[in-house]
mmCIF file of C-alpha atoms in Angstrom:
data_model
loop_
_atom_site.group_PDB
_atom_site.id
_atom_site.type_symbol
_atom_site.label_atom_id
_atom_site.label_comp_id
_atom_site.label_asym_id
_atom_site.label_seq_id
_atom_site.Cartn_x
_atom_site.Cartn_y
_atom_site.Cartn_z
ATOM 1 C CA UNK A 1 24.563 89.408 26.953
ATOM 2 C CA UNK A 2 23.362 86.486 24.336
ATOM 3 C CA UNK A 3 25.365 85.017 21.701
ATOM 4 C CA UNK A 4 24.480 86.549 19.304
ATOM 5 C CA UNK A 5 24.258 90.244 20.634
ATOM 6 C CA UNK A 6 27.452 92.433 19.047
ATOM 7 C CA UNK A 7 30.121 93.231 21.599
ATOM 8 C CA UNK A 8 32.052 96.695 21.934
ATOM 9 C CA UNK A 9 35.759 96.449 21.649
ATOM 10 C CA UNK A 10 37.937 96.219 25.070
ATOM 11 C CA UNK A 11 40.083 99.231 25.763
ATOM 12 C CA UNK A 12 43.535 98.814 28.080
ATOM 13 C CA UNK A 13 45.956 101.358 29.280
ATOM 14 C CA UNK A 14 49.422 99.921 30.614
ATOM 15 C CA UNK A 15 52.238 101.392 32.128
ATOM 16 C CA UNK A 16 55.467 99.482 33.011
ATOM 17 C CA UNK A 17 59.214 99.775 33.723
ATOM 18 C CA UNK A 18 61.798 97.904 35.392
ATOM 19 C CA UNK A 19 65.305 97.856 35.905
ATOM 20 C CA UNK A 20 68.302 95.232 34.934
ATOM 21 C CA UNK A 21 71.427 94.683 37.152
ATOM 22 C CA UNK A 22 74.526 92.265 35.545
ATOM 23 C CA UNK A 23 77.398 92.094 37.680
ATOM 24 C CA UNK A 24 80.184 89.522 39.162
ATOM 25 C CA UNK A 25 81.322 89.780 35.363
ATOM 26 C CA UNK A 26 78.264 89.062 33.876
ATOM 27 C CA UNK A 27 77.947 85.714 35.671
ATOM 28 C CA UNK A 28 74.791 87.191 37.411
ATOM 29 C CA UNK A 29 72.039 89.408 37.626
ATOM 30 C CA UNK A 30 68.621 90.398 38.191
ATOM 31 C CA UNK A 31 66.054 92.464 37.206
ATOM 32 C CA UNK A 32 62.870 94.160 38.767
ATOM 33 C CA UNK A 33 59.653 95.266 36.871
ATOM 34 C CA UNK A 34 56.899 97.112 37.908
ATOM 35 C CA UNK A 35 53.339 97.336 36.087
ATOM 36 C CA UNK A 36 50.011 98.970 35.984
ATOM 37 C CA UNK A 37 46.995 97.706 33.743
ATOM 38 C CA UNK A 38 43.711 99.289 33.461
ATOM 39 C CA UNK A 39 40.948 97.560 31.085
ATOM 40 C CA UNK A 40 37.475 99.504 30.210
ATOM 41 C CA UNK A 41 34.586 97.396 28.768
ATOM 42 C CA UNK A 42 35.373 93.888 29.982
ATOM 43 C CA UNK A 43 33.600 90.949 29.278
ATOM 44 C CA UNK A 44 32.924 88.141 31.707
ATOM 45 C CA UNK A 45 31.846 84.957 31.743
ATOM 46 C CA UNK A 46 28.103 84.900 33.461
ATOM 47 C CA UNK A 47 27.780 80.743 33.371
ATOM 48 C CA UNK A 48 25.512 79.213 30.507
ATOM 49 C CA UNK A 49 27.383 80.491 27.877
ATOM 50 C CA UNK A 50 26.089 84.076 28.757
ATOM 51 C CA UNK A 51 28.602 87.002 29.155
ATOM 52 C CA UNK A 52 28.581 90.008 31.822
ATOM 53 C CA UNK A 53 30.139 93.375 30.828
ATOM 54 C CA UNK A 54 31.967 93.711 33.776
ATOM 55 C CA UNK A 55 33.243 98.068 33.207
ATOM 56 C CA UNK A 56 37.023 97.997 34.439
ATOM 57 C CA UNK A 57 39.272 95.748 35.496
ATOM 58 C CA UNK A 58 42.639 96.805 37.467
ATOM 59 C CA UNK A 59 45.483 94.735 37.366
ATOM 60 C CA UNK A 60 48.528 95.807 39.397
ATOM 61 C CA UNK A 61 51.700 94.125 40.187
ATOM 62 C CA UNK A 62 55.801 93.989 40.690
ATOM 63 C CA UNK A 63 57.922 90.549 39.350
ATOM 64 C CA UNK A 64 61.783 89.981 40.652
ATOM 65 C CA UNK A 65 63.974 87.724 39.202
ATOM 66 C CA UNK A 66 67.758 86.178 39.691
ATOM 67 C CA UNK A 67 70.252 84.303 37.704
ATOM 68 C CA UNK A 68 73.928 83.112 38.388
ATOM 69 C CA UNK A 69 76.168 81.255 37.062
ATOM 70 C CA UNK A 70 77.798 79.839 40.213
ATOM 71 C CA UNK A 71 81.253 78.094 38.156
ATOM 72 C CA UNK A 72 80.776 77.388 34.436
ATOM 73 C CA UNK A 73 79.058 74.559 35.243
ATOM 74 C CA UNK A 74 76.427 75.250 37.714
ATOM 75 C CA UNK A 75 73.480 77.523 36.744
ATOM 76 C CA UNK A 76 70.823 78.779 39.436
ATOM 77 C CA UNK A 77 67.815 80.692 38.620
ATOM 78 C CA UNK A 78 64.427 81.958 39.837
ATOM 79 C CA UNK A 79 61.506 84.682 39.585
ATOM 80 C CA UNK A 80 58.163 85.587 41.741
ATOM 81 C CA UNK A 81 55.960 87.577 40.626
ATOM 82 C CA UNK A 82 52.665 89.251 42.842
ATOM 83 C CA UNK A 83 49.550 90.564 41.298
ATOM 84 C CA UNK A 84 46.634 92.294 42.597
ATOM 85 C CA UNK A 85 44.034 91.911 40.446
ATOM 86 C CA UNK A 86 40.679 93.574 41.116
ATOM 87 C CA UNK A 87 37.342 94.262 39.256
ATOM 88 C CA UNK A 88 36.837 98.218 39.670
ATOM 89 C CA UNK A 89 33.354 98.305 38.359
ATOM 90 C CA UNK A 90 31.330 95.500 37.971
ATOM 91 C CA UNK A 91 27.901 95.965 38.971
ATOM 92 C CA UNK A 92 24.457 93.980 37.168
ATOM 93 C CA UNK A 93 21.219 93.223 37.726
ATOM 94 C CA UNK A 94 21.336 90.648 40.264
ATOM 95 C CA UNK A 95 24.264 92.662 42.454
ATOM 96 C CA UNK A 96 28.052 93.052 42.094
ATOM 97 C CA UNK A 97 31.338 92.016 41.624
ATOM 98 C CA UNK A 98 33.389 94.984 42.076
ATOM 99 C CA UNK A 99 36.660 94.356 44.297
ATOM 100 C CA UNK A 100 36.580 90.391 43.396
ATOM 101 C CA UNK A 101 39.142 88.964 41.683
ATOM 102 C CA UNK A 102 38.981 87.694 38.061
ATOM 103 C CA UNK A 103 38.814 83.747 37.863
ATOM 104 C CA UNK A 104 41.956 81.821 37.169
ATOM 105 C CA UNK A 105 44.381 84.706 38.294
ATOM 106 C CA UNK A 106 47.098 83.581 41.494
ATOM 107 C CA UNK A 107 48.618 86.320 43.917
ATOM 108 C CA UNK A 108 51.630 84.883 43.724
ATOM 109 C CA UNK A 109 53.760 82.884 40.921
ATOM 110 C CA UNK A 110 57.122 81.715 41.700
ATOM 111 C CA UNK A 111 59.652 79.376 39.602
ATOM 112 C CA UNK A 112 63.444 78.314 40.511
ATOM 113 C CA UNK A 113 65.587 75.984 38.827
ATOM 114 C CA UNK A 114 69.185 74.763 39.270
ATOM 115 C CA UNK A 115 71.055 73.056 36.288
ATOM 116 C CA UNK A 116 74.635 71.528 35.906
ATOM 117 C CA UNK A 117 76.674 70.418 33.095
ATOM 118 C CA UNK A 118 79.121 68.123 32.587
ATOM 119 C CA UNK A 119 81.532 68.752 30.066
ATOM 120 C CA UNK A 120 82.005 64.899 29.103
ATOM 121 C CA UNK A 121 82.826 64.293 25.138
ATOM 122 C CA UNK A 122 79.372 63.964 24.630
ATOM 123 C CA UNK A 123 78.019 66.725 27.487
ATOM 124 C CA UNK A 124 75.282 66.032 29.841
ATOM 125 C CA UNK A 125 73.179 68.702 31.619
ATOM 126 C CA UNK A 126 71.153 67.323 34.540
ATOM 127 C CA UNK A 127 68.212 70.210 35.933
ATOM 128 C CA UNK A 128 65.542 70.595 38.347
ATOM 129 C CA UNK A 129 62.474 73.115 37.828
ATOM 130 C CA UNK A 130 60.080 73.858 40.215
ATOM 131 C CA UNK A 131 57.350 76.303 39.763
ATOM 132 C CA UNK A 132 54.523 77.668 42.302
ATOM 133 C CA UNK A 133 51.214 79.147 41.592
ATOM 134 C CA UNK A 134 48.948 80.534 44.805
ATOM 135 C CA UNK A 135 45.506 79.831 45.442
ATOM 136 C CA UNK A 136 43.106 81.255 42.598
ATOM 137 C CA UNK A 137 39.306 81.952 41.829
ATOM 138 C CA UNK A 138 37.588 79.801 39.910
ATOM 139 C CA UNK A 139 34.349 82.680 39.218
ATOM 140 C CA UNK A 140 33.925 85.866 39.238
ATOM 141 C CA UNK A 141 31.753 85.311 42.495
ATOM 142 C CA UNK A 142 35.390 84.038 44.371
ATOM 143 C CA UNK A 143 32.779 81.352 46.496
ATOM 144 C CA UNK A 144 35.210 78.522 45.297
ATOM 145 C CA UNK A 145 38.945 79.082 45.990
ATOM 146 C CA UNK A 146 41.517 76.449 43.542
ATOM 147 C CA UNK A 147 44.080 75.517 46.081
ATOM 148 C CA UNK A 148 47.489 76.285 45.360
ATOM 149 C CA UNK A 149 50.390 74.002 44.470
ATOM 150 C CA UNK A 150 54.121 73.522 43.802
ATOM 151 C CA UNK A 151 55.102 70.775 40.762
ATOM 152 C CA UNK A 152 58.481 70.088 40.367
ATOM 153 C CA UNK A 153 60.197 68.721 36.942
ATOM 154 C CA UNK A 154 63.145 67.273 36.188
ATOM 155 C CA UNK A 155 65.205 66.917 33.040
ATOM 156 C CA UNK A 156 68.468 65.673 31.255
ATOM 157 C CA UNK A 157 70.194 67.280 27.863
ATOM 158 C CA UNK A 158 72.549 65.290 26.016
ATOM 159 C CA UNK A 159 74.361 67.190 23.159
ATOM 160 C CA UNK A 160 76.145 65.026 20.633
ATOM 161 C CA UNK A 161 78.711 66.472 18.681
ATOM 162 C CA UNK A 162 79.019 67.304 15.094
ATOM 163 C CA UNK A 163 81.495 64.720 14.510
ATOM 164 C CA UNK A 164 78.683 62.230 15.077
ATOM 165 C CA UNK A 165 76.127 63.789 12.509
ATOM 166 C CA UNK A 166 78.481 65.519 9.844
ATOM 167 C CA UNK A 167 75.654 67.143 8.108
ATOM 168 C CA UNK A 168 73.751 68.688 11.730
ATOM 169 C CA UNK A 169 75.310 71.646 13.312
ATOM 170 C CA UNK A 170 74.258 70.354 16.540
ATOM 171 C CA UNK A 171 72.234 67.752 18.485
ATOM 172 C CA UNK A 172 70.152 67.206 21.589
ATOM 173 C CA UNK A 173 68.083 64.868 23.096
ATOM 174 C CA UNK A 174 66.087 65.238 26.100
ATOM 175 C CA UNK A 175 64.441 63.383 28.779
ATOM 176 C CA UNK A 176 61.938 64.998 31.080
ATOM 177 C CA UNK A 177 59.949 63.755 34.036
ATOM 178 C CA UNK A 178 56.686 66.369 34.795
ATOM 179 C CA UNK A 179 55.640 66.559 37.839
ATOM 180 C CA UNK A 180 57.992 64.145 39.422
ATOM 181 C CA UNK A 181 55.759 64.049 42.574
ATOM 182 C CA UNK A 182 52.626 62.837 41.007
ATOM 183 C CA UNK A 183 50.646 65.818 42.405
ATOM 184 C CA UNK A 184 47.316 65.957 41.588
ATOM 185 C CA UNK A 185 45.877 70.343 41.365
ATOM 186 C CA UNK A 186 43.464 72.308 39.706
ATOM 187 C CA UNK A 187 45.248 74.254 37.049
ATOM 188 C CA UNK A 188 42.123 75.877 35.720
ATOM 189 C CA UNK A 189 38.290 76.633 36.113
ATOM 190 C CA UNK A 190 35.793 77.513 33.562
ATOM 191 C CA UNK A 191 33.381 80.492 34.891
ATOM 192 C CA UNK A 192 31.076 79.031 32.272
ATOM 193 C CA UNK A 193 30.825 75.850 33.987
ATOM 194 C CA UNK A 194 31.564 76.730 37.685
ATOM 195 C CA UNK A 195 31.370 73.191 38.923
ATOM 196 C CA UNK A 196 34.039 71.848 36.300
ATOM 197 C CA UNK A 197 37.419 72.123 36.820
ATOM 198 C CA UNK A 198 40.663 71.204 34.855
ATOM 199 C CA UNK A 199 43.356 69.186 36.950
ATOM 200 C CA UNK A 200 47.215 69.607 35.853
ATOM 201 C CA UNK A 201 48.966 66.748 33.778
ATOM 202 C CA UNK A 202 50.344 63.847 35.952
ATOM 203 C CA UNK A 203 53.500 62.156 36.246
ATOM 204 C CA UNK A 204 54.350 62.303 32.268
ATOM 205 C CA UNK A 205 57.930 61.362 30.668
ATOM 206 C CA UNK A 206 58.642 62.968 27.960
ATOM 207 C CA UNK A 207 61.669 61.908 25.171
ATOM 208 C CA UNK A 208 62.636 64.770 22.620
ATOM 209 C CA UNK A 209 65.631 64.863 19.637
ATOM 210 C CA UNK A 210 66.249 68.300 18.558
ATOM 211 C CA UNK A 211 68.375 69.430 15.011
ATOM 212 C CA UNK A 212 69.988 72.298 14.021
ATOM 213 C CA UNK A 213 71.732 72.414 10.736
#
């Protein structure tokens, strides 16, 4: 397909459901979703700017995730998700694509966190992040595999009180350090240009304020 040809509208069908569990008086819980995803008429990238219509696409997939509050100041959380994401029909001149996997789209994506909070005059709130995203496709040929990888952030909350800033309900400033490792990873691929990739942000410190009046 050209640039300037017109293009048909996408059609999806989705179904989804789940389920949501708090107990231990609320101080935990998880929850548990399930989903289905069909897409007629697709539209993929064919490299030089040039588009495929690639018929259906079937996503399918199941995501678990977990919170507690271990005392009142000690927060743990964490989800992974799985996906199986297929082409169904994608057939063209030159051969096909059906059963690949669209570009850019991991198996598996998993992120856990911990957090705790002192309750100083002026409280603190110290956390760790880490998220991981599995090894991904950077075409709709799947020739080149992205390697996965695992970042891990850190950060730090200060809330001041009101009696600092009479006029601001509350205040907050953060520090965060992104990607504490230094880790260098593909976090993306363009199937337009199949020998370009885009790496993930370094090491990067970051200083917020936030208001709320």
């Amino acid at each position: 397909l050209g640039p300037t040809r017109p293009l048909d509208l996408t059609t999806s069908r989705t179904y989804e459901t789940g389920v949501k569990h708090l107990f231990w008086d609320n101080r935990a819980e998880w929850s548990l979703s399930v989903y289905d995803i069909e897409r007629k008429n697709v539209y993929a990238a064919a490299g030089g700017m040039q588009l495929n219509i690639a018929g259906r696409q079937e996503s399918k997939g199941v995501e678990l995730a977990g919170a507690v509050r271990v005392t009142n100041a000690l927060r743990l959380w964490g989800n992974i998700a799985y996906v199986d994401a297929r082409y169904a029909e994608y057939n063209f001149a030159g051969g096909s694509f059906s059963g690949n996997t669209p570009p850019n789209v991991p198996r598996i994506v998993a992120n856990a966190g911990a957090a705790y909070r002192f309750f100083t005059p002026w409280p603190v709130e110290l956390g760790v992040v880490g998220r991981h995203v599995g090894d991904r496709y950077n075409t709709d040929a799947n020739t080149v595999t992205m390697n996965a990888y695992t970042v891990t952030d850190l950060y730090a909350f200060l809330d001041i009180p009101k009696s600092v800033f009479q006029a601001v309900e509350q205040t907050r400033l953060t520090l965060r350090v992104r990607n504490i490792t230094d880790k260098r990873y593909a976090i993306w691929g363009d199937p337009f240009y199949p020998d370009q990739i885009l790496l993930g942000a370094p090491r990067t410190y970051e200083v917020s304020a936030a208001f709320k009046w």
